[in-house]
PDB file of C-alpha atoms and ligand atoms in Angstrom:
ATOM      1  CA  MET P 214     126.325  67.739 104.158  1.00 57.00           C
ATOM      2  CA  ALA P 215     123.102  68.757 102.469  1.00 68.00           C
ATOM      3  CA  PHE P 216     122.106  72.356 103.129  1.00 65.00           C
ATOM      4  CA  PRO P 217     118.402  73.173 102.743  1.00 70.00           C
ATOM      5  CA  LYS P 218     117.903  75.663  99.908  1.00 66.00           C
ATOM      6  CA  ILE P 219     115.372  77.609 101.969  1.00 62.00           C
ATOM      7  CA  LEU P 220     118.237  78.791 104.202  1.00 66.00           C
ATOM      8  CA  PHE P 221     119.650  80.665 101.221  1.00 61.00           C
ATOM      9  CA  ALA P 222     116.319  82.199 100.202  1.00 60.00           C
ATOM     10  CA  LEU P 223     115.159  83.510 103.574  1.00 61.00           C
ATOM     11  CA  PRO P 224     117.895  86.155 104.065  1.00 62.00           C
ATOM     12  CA  LEU P 225     117.344  87.414 100.517  1.00 55.00           C
ATOM     13  CA  LEU P 226     113.609  87.684 101.070  1.00 58.00           C
ATOM     14  CA  ALA P 227     114.151  89.494 104.369  1.00 60.00           C
ATOM     15  CA  ALA P 228     116.590  91.913 102.738  1.00 57.00           C
ATOM     16  CA  GLY P 229     114.096  92.745  99.996  1.00 59.00           C
ATOM     17  CA  ALA P 230     111.299  93.304 102.489  1.00 66.00           C
ATOM     18  CA  PHE P 231     113.030  95.364 105.115  1.00 59.00           C
ATOM     19  CA  LEU P 232     115.992  97.164 103.569  1.00 56.00           C
ATOM     20  CA  PRO P 233     115.378 100.262 101.487  1.00 54.00           C
ATOM     21  CA  ALA P 234     117.203  99.939  98.196  1.00 59.00           C
ATOM     22  CA  ALA P 235     119.483 102.580  96.790  1.00 63.00           C
ATOM     23  CA  GLY P 236     118.842 104.365  93.517  1.00 70.00           C
ATOM     24  CA  ALA P 237     115.833 105.930  91.853  1.00 69.00           C
ATOM     25  CA  SER P 238     112.441 104.289  92.180  1.00 67.00           C
ATOM     26  CA  PRO P 239     111.059 102.454  89.170  1.00 65.00           C
ATOM     27  CA  PRO P 240     108.775 104.617  86.961  1.00 61.00           C
ATOM     28  CA  SER P 241     105.103 105.096  87.850  1.00 57.00           C
ATOM     29  CA  PRO P 242     102.618 102.879  86.001  1.00 53.00           C
ATOM     30  CA  PRO P 243      99.855 104.172  83.654  1.00 53.00           C
ATOM     31  CA  SER P 244      96.672 105.430  85.356  1.00 53.00           C
ATOM     32  CA  SER P 245      94.658 102.330  84.385  1.00 68.00           C
ATOM     33  CA  ILE P 246      96.847 100.277  86.682  1.00 90.00           C
ATOM     34  CA  VAL P 247      96.857 100.216  90.469  1.00 95.00           C
ATOM     35  CA  GLY P 248     100.405 101.194  91.380  1.00 95.00           C
ATOM     36  CA  MET P 249     102.207 100.717  94.655  1.00 95.00           C
ATOM     37  CA  ASP P 250     104.754 102.994  96.243  1.00 94.00           C
ATOM     38  CA  HIS P 251     106.288 102.346  99.615  1.00 92.00           C
ATOM     39  CA  GLU P 252     103.358 101.687 101.995  1.00 94.00           C
ATOM     40  CA  VAL P 253     100.686 103.207  99.708  1.00 96.00           C
ATOM     41  CA  PHE P 254      98.632 102.395  96.666  1.00 97.00           C
ATOM     42  CA  THR P 255      98.918 105.205  94.137  1.00 95.00           C
ATOM     43  CA  ILE P 256      95.101 105.525  94.085  1.00 95.00           C
ATOM     44  CA  ASN P 257      92.396 105.045  96.731  1.00 95.00           C
ATOM     45  CA  SER P 258      89.757 103.518  94.477  1.00 96.00           C
ATOM     46  CA  ILE P 259      89.289 102.303  90.933  1.00 95.00           C
ATOM     47  CA  ASN P 260      86.240 101.550  88.775  1.00 93.00           C
ATOM     48  CA  VAL P 261      86.261  98.542  86.504  1.00 92.00           C
ATOM     49  CA  HIS P 262      83.593  97.219  84.194  1.00 91.00           C
ATOM     50  CA  ARG P 263      82.155  93.800  84.701  1.00 90.00           C
ATOM     51  CA  GLY P 264      84.331  91.382  82.756  1.00 89.00           C
ATOM     52  CA  ASP P 265      87.474  93.500  83.032  1.00 90.00           C
ATOM     53  CA  THR P 266      90.705  92.415  84.620  1.00 93.00           C
ATOM     54  CA  LEU P 267      92.742  94.636  86.910  1.00 95.00           C
ATOM     55  CA  THR P 268      96.517  94.972  86.978  1.00 96.00           C
ATOM     56  CA  PHE P 269      98.576  95.795  90.047  1.00 97.00           C
ATOM     57  CA  ALA P 270     102.106  97.126  89.562  1.00 96.00           C
ATOM     58  CA  ASN P 271     104.757  97.469  92.228  1.00 97.00           C
ATOM     59  CA  ASN P 272     106.587 100.661  91.331  1.00 93.00           C
ATOM     60  CA  SER P 273     108.633 100.551  94.515  1.00 95.00           C
ATOM     61  CA  ARG P 274     111.535  98.452  95.707  1.00 95.00           C
ATOM     62  CA  TRP P 275     109.489  97.003  98.565  1.00 96.00           C
ATOM     63  CA  LEU P 276     107.698  93.713  99.008  1.00 97.00           C
ATOM     64  CA  HIS P 277     103.892  93.891  98.963  1.00 98.00           C
ATOM     65  CA  ILE P 278     101.612  90.941  99.716  1.00 97.00           C
ATOM     66  CA  LEU P 279      98.215  91.707  98.204  1.00 97.00           C
ATOM     67  CA  GLY P 280      94.866  90.037  98.577  1.00 96.00           C
ATOM     68  CA  PRO P 281      91.202  90.609  99.306  1.00 96.00           C
ATOM     69  CA  GLY P 282      90.711  92.406 102.618  1.00 96.00           C
ATOM     70  CA  ARG P 283      91.091  95.722 104.429  1.00 96.00           C
ATOM     71  CA  ASN P 284      93.655  97.311 106.718  1.00 97.00           C
ATOM     72  CA  GLY P 285      96.261  94.618 106.210  1.00 97.00           C
ATOM     73  CA  LEU P 286      93.968  91.704 107.050  1.00 97.00           C
ATOM     74  CA  LEU P 287      93.778  89.288 104.135  1.00 96.00           C
ATOM     75  CA  GLY P 288      90.804  86.993 103.639  1.00 91.00           C
ATOM     76  CA  GLU P 289      89.422  85.088 100.709  1.00 84.00           C
ATOM     77  CA  VAL P 290      86.151  86.403  99.265  1.00 84.00           C
ATOM     78  CA  ASP P 291      83.905  84.088  97.260  1.00 83.00           C
ATOM     79  CA  GLY P 292      83.733  84.971  93.605  1.00 80.00           C
ATOM     80  CA  LEU P 293      86.688  87.362  93.633  1.00 90.00           C
ATOM     81  CA  PRO P 294      89.079  86.842  90.710  1.00 94.00           C
ATOM     82  CA  MET P 295      92.086  87.582  92.910  1.00 92.00           C
ATOM     83  CA  HIS P 296      93.986  85.645  95.522  1.00 89.00           C
ATOM     84  CA  GLU P 297      96.915  86.400  97.795  1.00 93.00           C
ATOM     85  CA  ARG P 298      99.937  87.429  95.747  1.00 95.00           C
ATOM     86  CA  ALA P 299     103.400  88.743  96.625  1.00 97.00           C
ATOM     87  CA  LEU P 300     104.848  91.478  94.416  1.00 96.00           C
ATOM     88  CA  THR P 301     108.526  92.321  94.593  1.00 96.00           C
ATOM     89  CA  GLU P 302     110.731  94.741  92.718  1.00 93.00           C
ATOM     90  CA  ILE P 303     111.418  92.092  90.084  1.00 94.00           C
ATOM     91  CA  ASN P 304     108.139  90.167  90.073  1.00 95.00           C
ATOM     92  CA  ASP P 305     106.310  93.472  89.952  1.00 96.00           C
ATOM     93  CA  ARG P 306     103.017  92.919  88.092  1.00 96.00           C
ATOM     94  CA  TYR P 307      99.904  90.920  88.744  1.00 96.00           C
ATOM     95  CA  THR P 308      96.779  90.861  86.621  1.00 95.00           C
ATOM     96  CA  THR P 309      93.640  89.485  88.206  1.00 94.00           C
ATOM     97  CA  GLY P 310      91.091  87.307  86.520  1.00 93.00           C
ATOM     98  CA  ARG P 311      87.908  88.899  85.165  1.00 93.00           C
ATOM     99  CA  TRP P 312      85.669  90.702  87.678  1.00 92.00           C
ATOM    100  CA  ASP P 313      82.314  89.113  86.878  1.00 91.00           C
ATOM    101  CA  LYS P 314      80.254  90.187  89.900  1.00 92.00           C
ATOM    102  CA  PRO P 315      79.260  93.882  90.156  1.00 93.00           C
ATOM    103  CA  GLY P 316      79.864  95.341  93.601  1.00 93.00           C
ATOM    104  CA  THR P 317      82.410  97.011  95.837  1.00 95.00           C
ATOM    105  CA  TYR P 318      85.493  95.136  96.972  1.00 96.00           C
ATOM    106  CA  TYR P 319      88.654  95.955  98.884  1.00 96.00           C
ATOM    107  CA  ILE P 320      92.238  94.854  98.288  1.00 97.00           C
ATOM    108  CA  THR P 321      94.880  95.301 100.957  1.00 97.00           C
ATOM    109  CA  CYS P 322      98.537  94.568 101.663  1.00 98.00           C
ATOM    110  CA  SER P 323      99.460  92.408 104.645  1.00 97.00           C
ATOM    111  CA  MET P 324     102.893  94.043 104.851  1.00 97.00           C
ATOM    112  CA  HIS P 325     101.480  97.588 105.066  1.00 97.00           C
ATOM    113  CA  PRO P 326      98.093  97.761 106.849  1.00 97.00           C
ATOM    114  CA  GLU P 327      97.549 101.355 105.694  1.00 96.00           C
ATOM    115  CA  MET P 328      97.317 100.070 102.101  1.00 98.00           C
ATOM    116  CA  THR P 329      93.717  99.429 101.064  1.00 97.00           C
ATOM    117  CA  VAL P 330      92.262 100.161  97.636  1.00 97.00           C
ATOM    118  CA  LYS P 331      88.547 100.064  96.808  1.00 97.00           C
ATOM    119  CA  VAL P 332      87.561  98.279  93.598  1.00 96.00           C
ATOM    120  CA  VAL P 333      84.101  99.127  92.247  1.00 94.00           C
ATOM    121  CA  VAL P 334      82.846  96.715  89.601  1.00 93.00           C
ATOM    122  CA  ASN P 335      80.118  98.266  87.436  1.00 92.00           C
ATOM    123  CA  GLU P 336      77.677  96.578  85.127  1.00 89.00           C
ATOM    124  CA  CYS P 337      78.408  97.411  81.495  1.00 73.00           C
ATOM    125  CA  ASP P 338      75.094  98.504  79.949  1.00 68.00           C
ATOM    126  CA  CYS P 339      76.220  99.821  76.600  1.00 62.00           C
ATOM    127  CA  CYS P 340      76.445  98.056  73.266  1.00 54.00           C
ATOM    128  CA  SER P 341      79.607  96.092  73.629  1.00 54.00           C
ATOM    129  CA  HIS P 342      82.226  95.576  76.248  1.00 54.00           C
ATOM    130  CA  ALA P 343      84.928  97.197  74.101  1.00 56.00           C
ATOM    131  CA  THR P 344      82.983 100.470  73.727  1.00 54.00           C
ATOM    132  CA  CYS P 345      82.103 100.865  77.383  1.00 57.00           C
ATOM    133  CA  GLY P 346      83.105 104.331  78.504  1.00 53.00           C
TER     134      GLY P 346
HETATM  135 CU1   CU E  26     102.529  96.820 100.818  1.00 87.60          CU
END
């Protein structure tokens, strides 16, 4: 009898999302990256220059489902270079596309409503993108 493969995957996904894992947490990411511990981003806000990408790193053993929005409520925002994305302990990094529209945006986690990080995209006025301070 055929057994749907999804029946094997669901318990594993549930275990990763709801069971704390044993052992030390993975190391913290560099400061230029938005890290995630259990139920928190490691920073409250981050500035990026127009044209930059932004990397999110799950440095916990918990599942996080990130996307545009605040207080755990995900919603697509026109022009944002980021869409809903699940980060696990193994699939632990996500780099957005380039942030081309200056402004203030919010990224949240639908698994942990207290997780919201502000992303401020600034115009780069200096000589070249690479030398922007
Ligand atoms: Cu989360």
